[in-house]
Tab-separated table of C-alpha atoms (C1' of nucleotides) in Angstrom:
chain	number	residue	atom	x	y	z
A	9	UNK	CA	0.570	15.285	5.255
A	10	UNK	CA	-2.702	12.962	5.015
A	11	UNK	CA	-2.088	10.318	7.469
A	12	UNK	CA	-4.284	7.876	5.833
A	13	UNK	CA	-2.795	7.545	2.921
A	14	UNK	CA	-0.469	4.850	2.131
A	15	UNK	CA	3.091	4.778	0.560
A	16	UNK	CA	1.994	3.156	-2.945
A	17	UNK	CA	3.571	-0.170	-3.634
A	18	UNK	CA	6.610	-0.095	-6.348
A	19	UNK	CA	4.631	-2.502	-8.483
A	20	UNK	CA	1.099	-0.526	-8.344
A	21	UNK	CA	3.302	2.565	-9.781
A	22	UNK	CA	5.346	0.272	-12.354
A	23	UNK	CA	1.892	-1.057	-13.691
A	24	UNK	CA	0.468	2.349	-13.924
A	25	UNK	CA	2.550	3.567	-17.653
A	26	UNK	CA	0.717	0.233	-19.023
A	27	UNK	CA	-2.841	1.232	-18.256
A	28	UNK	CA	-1.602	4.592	-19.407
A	29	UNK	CA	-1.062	3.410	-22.444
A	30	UNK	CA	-3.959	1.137	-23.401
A	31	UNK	CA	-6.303	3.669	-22.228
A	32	UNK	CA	-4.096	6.079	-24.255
A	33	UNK	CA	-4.957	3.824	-26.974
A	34	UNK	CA	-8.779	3.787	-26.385
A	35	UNK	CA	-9.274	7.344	-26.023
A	36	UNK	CA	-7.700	7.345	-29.963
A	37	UNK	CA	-10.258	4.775	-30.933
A	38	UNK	CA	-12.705	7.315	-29.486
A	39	UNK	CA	-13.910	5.805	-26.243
A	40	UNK	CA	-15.083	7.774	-23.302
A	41	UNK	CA	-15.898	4.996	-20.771
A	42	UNK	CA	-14.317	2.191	-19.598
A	43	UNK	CA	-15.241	-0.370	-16.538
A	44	UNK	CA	-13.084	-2.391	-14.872
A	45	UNK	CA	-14.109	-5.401	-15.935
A	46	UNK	CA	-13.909	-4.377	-19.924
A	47	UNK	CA	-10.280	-2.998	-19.151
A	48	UNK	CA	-9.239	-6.147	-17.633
A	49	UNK	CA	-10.356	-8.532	-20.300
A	50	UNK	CA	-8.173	-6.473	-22.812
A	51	UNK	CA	-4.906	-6.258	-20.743
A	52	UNK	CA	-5.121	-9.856	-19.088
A	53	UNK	CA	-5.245	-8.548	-15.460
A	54	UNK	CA	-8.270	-8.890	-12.976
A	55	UNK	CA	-10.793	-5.760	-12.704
A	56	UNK	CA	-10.064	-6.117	-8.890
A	57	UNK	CA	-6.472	-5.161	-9.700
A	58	UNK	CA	-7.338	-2.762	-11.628
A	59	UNK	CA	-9.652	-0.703	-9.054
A	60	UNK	CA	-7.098	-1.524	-6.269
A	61	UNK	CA	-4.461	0.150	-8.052
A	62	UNK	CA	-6.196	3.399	-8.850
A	63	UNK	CA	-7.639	3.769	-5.404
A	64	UNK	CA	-3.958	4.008	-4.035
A	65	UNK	CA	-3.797	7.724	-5.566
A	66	UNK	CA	-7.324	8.385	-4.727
A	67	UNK	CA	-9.724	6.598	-7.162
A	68	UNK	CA	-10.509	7.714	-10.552
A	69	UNK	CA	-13.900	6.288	-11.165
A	70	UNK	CA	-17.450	6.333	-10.208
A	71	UNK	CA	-19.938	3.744	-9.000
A	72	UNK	CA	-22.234	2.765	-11.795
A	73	UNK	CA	-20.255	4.542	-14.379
A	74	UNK	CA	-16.826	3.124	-14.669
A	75	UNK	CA	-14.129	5.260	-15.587
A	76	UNK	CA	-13.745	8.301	-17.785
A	77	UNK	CA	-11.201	7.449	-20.039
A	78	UNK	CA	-9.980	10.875	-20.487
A	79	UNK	CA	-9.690	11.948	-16.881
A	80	UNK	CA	-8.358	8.745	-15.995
A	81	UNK	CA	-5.083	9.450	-18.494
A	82	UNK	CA	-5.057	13.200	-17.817
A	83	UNK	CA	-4.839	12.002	-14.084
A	84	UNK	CA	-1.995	9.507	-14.533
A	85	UNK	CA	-0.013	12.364	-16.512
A	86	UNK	CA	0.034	14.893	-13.643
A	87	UNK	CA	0.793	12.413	-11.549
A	88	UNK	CA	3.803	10.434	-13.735
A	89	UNK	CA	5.271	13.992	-14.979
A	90	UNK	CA	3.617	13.946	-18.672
A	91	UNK	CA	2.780	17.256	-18.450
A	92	UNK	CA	5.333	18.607	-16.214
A	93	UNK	CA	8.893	19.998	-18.083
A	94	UNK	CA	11.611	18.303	-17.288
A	95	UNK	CA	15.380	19.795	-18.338
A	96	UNK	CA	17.400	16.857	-18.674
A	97	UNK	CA	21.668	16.054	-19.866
A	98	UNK	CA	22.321	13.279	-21.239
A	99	UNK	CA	26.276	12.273	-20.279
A	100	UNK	CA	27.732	10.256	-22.861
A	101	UNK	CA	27.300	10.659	-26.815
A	102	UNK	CA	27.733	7.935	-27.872
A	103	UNK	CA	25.413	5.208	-29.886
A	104	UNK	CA	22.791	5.097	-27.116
A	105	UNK	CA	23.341	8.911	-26.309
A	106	UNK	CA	23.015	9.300	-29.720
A	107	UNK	CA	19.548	7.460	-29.821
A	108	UNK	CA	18.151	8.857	-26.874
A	109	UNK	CA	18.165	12.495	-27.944
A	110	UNK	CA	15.731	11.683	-31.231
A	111	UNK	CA	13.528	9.125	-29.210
A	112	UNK	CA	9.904	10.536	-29.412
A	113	UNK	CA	9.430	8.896	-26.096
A	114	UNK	CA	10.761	11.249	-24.144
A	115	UNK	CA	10.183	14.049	-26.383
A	116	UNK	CA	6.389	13.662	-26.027
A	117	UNK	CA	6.991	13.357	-21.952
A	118	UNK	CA	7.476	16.636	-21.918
A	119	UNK	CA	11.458	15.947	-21.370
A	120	UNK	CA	13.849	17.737	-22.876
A	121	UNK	CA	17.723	17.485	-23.127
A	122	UNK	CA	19.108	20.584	-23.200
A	123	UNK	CA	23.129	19.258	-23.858
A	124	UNK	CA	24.772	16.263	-23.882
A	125	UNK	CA	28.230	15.816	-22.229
A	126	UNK	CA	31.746	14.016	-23.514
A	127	UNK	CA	35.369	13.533	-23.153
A	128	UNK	CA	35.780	12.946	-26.898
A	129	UNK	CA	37.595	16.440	-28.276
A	130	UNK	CA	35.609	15.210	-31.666
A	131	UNK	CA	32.286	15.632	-30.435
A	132	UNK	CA	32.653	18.772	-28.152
A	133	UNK	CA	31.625	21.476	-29.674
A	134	UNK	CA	29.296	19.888	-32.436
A	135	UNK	CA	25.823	19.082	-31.873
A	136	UNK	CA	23.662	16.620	-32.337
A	137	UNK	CA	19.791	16.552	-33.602
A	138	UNK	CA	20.374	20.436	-32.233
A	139	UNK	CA	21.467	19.680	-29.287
A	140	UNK	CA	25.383	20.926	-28.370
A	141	UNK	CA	27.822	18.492	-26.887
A	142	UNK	CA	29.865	20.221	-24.249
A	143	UNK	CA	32.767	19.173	-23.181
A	144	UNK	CA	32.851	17.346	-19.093
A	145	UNK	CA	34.341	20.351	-17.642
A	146	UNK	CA	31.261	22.541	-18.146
A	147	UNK	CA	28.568	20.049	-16.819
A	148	UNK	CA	28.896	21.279	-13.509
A	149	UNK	CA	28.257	24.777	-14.115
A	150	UNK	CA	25.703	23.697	-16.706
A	151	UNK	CA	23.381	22.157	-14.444
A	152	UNK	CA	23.649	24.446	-12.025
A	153	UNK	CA	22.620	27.406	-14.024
A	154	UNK	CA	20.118	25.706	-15.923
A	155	UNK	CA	18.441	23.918	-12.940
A	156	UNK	CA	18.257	20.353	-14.936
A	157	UNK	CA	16.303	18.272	-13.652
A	158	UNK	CA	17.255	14.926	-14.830
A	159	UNK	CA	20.928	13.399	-15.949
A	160	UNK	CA	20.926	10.277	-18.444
A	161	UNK	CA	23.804	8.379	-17.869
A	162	UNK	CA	24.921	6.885	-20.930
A	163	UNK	CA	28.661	6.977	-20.194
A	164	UNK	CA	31.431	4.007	-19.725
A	165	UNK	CA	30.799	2.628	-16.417
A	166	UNK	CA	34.506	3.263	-14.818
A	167	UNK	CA	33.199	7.311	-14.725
A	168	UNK	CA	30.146	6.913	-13.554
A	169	UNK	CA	30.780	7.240	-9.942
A	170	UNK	CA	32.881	10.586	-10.215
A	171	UNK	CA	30.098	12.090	-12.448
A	172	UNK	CA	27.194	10.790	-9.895
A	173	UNK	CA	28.883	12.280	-7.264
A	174	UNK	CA	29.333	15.823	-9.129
A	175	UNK	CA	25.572	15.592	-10.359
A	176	UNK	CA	24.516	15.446	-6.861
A	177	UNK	CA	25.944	18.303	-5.604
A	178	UNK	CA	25.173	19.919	-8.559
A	179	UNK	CA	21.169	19.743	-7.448
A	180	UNK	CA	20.128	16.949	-9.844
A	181	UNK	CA	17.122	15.043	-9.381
A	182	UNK	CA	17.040	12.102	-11.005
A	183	UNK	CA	19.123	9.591	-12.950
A	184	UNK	CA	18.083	7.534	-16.125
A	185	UNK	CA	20.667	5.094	-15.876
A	186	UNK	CA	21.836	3.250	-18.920
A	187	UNK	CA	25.415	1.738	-17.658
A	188	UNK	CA	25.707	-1.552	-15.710
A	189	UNK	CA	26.782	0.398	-12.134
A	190	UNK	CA	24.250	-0.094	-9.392
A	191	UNK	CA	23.513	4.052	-8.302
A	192	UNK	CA	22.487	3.815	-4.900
A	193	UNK	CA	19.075	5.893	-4.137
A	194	UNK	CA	18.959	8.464	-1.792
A	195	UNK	CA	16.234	10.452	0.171
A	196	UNK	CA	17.038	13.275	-2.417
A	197	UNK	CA	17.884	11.582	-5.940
A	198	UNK	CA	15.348	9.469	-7.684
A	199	UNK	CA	16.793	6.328	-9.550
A	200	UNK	CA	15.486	4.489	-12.624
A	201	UNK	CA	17.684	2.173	-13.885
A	202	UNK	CA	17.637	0.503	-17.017
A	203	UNK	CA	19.949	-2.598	-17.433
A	204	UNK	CA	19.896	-3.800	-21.422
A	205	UNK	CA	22.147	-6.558	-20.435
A	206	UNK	CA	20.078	-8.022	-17.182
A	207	UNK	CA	17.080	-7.441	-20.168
A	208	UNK	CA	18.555	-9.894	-22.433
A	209	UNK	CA	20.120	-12.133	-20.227
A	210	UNK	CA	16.830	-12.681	-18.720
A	211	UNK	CA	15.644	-13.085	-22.062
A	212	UNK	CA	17.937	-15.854	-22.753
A	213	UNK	CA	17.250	-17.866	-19.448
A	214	UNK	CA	13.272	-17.659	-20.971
A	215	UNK	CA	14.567	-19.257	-24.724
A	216	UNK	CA	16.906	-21.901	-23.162
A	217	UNK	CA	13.963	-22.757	-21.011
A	218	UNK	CA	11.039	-22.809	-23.568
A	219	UNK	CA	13.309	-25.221	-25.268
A	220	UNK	CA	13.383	-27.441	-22.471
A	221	UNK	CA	9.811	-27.394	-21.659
A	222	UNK	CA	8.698	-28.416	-25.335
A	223	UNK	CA	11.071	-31.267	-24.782
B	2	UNK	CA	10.936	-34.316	-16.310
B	3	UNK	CA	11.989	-33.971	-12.714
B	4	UNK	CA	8.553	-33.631	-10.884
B	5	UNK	CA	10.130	-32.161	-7.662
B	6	UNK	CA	11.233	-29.112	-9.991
B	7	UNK	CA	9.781	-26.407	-9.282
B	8	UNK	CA	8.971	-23.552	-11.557
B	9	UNK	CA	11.462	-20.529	-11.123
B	10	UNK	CA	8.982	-17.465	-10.392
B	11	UNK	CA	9.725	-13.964	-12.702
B	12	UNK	CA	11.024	-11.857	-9.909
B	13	UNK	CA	13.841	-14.723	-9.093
B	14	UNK	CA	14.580	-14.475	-12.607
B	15	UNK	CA	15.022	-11.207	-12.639
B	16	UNK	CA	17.503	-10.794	-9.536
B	17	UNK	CA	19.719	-13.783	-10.768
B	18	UNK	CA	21.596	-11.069	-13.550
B	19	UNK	CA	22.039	-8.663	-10.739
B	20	UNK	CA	24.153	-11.329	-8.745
B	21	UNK	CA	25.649	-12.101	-11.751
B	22	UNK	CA	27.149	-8.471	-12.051
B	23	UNK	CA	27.920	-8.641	-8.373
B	24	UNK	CA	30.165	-11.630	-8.475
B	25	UNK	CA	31.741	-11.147	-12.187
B	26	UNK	CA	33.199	-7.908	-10.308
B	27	UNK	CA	34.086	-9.710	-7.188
B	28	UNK	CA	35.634	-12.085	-9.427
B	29	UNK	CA	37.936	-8.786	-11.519
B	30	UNK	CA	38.971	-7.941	-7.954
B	31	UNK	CA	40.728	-11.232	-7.405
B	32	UNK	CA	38.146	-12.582	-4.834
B	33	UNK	CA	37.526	-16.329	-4.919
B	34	UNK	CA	34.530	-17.102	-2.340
B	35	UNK	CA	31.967	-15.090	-0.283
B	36	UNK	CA	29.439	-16.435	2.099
B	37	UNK	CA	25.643	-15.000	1.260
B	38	UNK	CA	25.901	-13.307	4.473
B	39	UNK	CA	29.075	-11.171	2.676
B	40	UNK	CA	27.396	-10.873	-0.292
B	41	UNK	CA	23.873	-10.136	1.061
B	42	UNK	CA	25.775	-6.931	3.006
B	43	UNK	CA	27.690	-5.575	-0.636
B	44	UNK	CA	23.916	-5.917	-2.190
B	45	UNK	CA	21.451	-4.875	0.090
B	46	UNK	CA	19.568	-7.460	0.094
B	47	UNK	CA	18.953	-10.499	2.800
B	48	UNK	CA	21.145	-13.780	2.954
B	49	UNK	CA	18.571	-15.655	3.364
B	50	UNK	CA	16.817	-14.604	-0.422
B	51	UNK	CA	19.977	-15.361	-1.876
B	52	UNK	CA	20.098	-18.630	-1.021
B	53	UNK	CA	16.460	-19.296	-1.497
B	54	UNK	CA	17.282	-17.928	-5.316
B	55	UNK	CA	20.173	-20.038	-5.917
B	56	UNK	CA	18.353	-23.302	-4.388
B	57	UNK	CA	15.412	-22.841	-7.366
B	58	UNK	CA	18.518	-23.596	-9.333
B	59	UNK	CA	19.537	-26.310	-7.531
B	60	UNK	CA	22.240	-24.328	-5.127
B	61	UNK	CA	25.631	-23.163	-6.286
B	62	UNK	CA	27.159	-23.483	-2.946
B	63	UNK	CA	28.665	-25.759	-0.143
B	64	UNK	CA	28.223	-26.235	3.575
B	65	UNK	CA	31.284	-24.118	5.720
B	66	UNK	CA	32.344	-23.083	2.379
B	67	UNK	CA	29.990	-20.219	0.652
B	68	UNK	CA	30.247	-19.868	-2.708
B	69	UNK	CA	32.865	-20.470	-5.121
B	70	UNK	CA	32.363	-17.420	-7.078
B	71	UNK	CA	33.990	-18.521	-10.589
B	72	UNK	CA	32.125	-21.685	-10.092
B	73	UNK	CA	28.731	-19.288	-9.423
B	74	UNK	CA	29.478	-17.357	-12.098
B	75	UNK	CA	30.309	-20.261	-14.479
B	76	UNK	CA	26.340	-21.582	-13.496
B	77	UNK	CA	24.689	-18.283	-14.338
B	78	UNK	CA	26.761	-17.837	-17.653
B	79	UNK	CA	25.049	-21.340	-18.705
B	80	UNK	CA	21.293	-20.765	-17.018
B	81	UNK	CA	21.614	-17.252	-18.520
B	82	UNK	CA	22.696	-17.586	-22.167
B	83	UNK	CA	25.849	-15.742	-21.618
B	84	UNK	CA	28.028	-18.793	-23.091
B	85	UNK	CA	24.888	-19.717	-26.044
B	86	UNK	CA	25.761	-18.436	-29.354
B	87	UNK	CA	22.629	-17.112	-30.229
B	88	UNK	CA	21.890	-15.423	-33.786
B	89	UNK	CA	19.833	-12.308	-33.700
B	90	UNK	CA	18.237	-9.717	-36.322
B	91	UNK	CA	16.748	-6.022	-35.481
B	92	UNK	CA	13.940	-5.086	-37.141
B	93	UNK	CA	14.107	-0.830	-37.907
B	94	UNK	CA	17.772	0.499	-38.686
B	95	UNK	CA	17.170	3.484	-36.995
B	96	UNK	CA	18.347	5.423	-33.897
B	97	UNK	CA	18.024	3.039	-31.542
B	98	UNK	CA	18.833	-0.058	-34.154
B	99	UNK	CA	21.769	1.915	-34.773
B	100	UNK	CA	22.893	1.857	-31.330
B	101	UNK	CA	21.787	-1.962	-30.293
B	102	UNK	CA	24.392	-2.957	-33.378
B	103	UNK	CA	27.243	-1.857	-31.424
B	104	UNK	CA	26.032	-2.427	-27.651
B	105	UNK	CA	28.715	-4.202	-26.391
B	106	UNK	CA	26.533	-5.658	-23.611
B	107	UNK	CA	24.838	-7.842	-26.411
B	108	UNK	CA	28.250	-8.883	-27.648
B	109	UNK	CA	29.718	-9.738	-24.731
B	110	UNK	CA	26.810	-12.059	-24.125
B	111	UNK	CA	27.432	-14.154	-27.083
B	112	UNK	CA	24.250	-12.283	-28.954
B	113	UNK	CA	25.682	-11.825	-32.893
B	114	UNK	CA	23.697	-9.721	-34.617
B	115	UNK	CA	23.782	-10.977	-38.517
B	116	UNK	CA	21.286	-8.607	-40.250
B	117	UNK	CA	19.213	-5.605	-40.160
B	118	UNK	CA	15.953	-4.824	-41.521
B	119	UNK	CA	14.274	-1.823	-43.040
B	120	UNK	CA	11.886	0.121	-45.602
B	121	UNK	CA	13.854	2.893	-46.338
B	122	UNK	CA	15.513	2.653	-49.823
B	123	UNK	CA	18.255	5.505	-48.641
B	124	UNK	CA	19.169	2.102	-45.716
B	125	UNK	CA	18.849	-1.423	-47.673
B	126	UNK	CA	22.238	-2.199	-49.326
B	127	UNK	CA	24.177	-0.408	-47.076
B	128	UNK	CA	25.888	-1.480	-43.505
B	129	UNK	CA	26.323	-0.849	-40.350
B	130	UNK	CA	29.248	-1.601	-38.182
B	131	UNK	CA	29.776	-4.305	-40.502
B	132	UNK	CA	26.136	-5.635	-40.394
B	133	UNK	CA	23.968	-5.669	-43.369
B	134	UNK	CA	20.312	-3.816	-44.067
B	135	UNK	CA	18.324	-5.846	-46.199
B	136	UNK	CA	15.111	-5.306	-47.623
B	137	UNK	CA	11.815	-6.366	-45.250
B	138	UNK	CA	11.006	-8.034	-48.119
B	139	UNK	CA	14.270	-10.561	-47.363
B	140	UNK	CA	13.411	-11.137	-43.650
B	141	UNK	CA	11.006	-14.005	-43.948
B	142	UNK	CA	13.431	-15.984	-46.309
B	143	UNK	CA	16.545	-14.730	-44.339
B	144	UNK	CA	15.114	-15.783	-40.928
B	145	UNK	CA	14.573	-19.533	-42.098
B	146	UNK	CA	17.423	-19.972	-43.548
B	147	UNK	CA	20.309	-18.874	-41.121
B	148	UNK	CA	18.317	-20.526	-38.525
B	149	UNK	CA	17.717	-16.348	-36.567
B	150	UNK	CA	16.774	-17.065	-32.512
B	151	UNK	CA	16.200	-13.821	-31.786
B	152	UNK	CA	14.469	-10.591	-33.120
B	153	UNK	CA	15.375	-7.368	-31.977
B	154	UNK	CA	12.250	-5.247	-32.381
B	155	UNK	CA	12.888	-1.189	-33.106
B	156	UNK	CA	10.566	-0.345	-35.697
B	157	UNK	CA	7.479	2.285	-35.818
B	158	UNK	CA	4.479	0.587	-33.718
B	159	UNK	CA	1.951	0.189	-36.319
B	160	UNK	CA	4.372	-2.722	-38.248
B	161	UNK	CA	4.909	-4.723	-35.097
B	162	UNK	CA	1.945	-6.563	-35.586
B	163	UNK	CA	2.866	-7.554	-38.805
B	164	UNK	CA	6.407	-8.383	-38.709
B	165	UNK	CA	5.568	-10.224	-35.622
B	166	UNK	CA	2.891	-12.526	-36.770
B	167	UNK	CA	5.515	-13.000	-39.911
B	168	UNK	CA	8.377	-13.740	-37.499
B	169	UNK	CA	6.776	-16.505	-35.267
B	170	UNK	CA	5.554	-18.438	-38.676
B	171	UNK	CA	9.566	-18.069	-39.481
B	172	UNK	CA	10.575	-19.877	-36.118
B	173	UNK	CA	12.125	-17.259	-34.109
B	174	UNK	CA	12.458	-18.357	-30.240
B	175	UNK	CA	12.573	-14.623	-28.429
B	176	UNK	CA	11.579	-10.833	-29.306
B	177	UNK	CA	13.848	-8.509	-27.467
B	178	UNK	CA	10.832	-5.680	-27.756
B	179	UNK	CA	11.923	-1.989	-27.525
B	180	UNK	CA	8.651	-0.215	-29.311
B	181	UNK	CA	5.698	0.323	-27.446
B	182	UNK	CA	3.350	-2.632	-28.664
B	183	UNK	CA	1.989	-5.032	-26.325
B	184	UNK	CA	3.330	-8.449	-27.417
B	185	UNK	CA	2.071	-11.689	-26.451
B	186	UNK	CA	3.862	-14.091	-24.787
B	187	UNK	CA	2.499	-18.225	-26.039
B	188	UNK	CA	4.111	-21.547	-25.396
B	189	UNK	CA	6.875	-21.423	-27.670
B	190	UNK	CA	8.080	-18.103	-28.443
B	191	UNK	CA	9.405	-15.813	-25.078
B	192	UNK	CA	9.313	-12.025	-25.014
B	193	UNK	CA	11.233	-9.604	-23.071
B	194	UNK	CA	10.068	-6.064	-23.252
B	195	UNK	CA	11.845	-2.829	-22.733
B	196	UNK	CA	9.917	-0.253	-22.428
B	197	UNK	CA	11.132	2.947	-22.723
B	198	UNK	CA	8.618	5.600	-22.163
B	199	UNK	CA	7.117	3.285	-18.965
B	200	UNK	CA	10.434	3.983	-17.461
B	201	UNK	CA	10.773	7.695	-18.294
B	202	UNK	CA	7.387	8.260	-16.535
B	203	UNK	CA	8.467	5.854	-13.429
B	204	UNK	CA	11.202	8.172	-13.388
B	205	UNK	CA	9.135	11.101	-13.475
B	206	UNK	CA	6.766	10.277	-10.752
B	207	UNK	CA	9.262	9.161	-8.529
B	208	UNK	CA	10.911	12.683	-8.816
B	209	UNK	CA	7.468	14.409	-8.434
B	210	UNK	CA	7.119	12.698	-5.113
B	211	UNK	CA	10.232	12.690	-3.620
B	212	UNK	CA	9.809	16.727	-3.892
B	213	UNK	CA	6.528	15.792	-1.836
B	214	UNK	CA	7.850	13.919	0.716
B	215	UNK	CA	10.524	16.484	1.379
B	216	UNK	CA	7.812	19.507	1.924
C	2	DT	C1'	36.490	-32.493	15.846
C	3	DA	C1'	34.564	-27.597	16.078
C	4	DG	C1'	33.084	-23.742	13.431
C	5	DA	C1'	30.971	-22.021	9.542
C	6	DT	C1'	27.571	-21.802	6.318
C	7	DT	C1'	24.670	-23.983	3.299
C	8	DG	C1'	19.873	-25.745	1.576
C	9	DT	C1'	15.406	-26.295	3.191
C	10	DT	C1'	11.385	-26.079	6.081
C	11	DA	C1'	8.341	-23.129	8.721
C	12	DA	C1'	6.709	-18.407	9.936
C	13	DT	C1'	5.814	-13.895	8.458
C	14	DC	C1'	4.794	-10.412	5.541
C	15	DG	C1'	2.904	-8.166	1.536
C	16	DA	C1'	0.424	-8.372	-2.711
C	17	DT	C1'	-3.456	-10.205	-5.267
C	18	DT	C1'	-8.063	-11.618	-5.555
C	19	DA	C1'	-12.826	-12.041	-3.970
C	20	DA	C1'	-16.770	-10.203	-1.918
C	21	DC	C1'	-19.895	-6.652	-1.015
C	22	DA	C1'	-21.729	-2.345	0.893
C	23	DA	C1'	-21.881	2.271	-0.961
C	24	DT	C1'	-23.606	5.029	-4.515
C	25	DC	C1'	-23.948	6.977	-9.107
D	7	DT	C1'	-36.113	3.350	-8.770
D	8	DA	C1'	-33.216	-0.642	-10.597
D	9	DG	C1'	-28.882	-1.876	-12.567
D	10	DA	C1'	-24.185	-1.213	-12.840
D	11	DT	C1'	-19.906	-0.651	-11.075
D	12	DT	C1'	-17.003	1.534	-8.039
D	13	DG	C1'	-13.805	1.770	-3.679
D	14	DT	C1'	-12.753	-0.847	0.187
D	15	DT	C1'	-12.557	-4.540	3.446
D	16	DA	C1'	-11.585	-9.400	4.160
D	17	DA	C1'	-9.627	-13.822	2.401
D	18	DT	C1'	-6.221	-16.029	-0.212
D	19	DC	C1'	-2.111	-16.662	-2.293
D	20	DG	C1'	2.755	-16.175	-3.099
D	21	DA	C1'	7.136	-14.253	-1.893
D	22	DT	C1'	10.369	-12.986	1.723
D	23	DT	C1'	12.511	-13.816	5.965
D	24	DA	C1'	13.797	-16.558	9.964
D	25	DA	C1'	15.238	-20.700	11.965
D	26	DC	C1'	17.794	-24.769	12.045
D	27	DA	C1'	19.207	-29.479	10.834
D	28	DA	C1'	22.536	-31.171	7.589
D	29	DT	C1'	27.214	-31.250	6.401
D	30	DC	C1'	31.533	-29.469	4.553
DNA sequence: TAGATTGTTAATCGATTAACAATC
DNA sequence: TAGATTGTTAATCGATTAACAATC
């Protein structure tokens, strides 16, 4: 609605969780204030950085001062969804499925999984850390009636099409996705993808290179 | 030792295993070569950044040709560790330990996981998928002596520090990071982070302000 | 040979850093 | 008020895109 203000830049809101969490850290130790200068020097980024990247949602300091350590983090979890409840499904539970569900990650984000989804006749009907596994045929009902917000897609990849395409329709916001498919992202569906294999791949381009370079 | 070699930059990196997907399915379908202007269209992305990326490694392609996709793929697989046996360890048999074990994605990429680590006395002795938990108290001595590459770190945040420190002076070349601990990269060991909650909250304020955007 | 398409050089665009006026 | 430190504007740097000569 406010012309002025500027899409922010895909890395300025991937570098934002990282200040979150030093600051996070600091406000444990029992620090109120913080400059930008200080904050660089302990996360290896330049204070100019720093102030750049909070003035794209507004600024969170003041001159003089420097920042408010709590404000700064209470501001960064209204705006990143800490505080907000998400419902999410996780399809798929299996091994990572499986993981997902107890991770304390998402637990303290204020997300919670509400059912998990499988084909396996085993699993449906059980459940898991509390959580029921329902079988595929009730997910689209599910998330209608429940209004979930977020699907984690922790399925084999040959199904994930088919079930992206039902989600959608089904109203669902987002996608956590764990499987090697590329989801396409739409003016409606938000997509974070997280690719374990590109992760250690990429990890073992940097070892086969360090080697090299010592040589 | 080349002096016209350029450094690869991070985000170049980065892309290369997402062309890597791209042709090893071009490749299932039968498909045999595809000009950048082809592939650029499938991926989104321009021609001309494809083969800027593949000239950093020295160009995979040829002149009124394109690219020879089993030949591209056959590159990657050797820049990108996919053919290197590499020996790996995970530090913290739990959830998410649990599910790395069996994560075909590491398999496939020639990643063997030999042993586990853990305090709990309930874990060491037993196995997992055929994989050992030993005793933290083993790692040092285990790591040296099968010759370990690369740790997998899953363990509560407030032992990463330790085991870390302990890990470098044991030789290991990589730390596939999943907690939420900073790690430092130096000259001769590489670290590739995943970080879970980071993502989560991407996710989260991407959803938050596509609901924006559509007021 | 003619057409296609690369690898590379040059131009553009966007992100990072530096500088500083505004102000607490 | 004087010192500190922000938010913002301008300068620099690096990454992306466009253009094209080289060549299969």
């Amino acid at each position: 609605l406010d012309k002025k203000e500027k899409k922010v830049p895909e890395v300025v809101i991937r570098r934002m969780p990282r200040y979150y969490r030093y600051l996070k850290e600091l406000l444990k130790s029992g620090q109120t204030r913080i400059s930008s200068g200080a904050l660089s020097k302990k996360m290896g980024v330049t204070a100019s950085q720093i102030r750049q990247d909070f003035s794209y949602f507004g600024g969170f300091g003041q001159q003089g001062y420097g920042y408010n350590i709590e404000y700064v983090t209470e501001e960064i979890e209204t705006l990143f969804g800490v505080v907000s409840e998400f419902k999410a499904i996780i399809i798929g539970a299996g091994n990572l499925g499986h993981a997902l569900v107890n991770y304390q990650g998402i637990i303290n984000r204020r997300v919670s999984i509400v059912a998990m989804f499988d084909v396996s006749t085993d699993k449906i009907g059980t459940s898991i850390s509390g959580v029921p596994v329902l079988s595929m045929s009730e997910m689209d009902r599910f998330t209608r009636e429940n209004c979930v917000d977020i699907a984690i897609l922790t399925l084999p990849k040959d199904d994930v099409s088919d079930v992206v395409d039902r989600l959608k329709r089904c109203g669902i916001k987002g996608f956590w996705n764990f499987t090697s498919v590329e989801l396409e992202t739409d003016e409606d569906v938000s997509v974070e993808n997280v690719h374990l294999t590109d992760s250690i791949m990429t990890l073992a381009y940097k070892i086969n290179n360090q080697r090299k370079d010592n040589q």
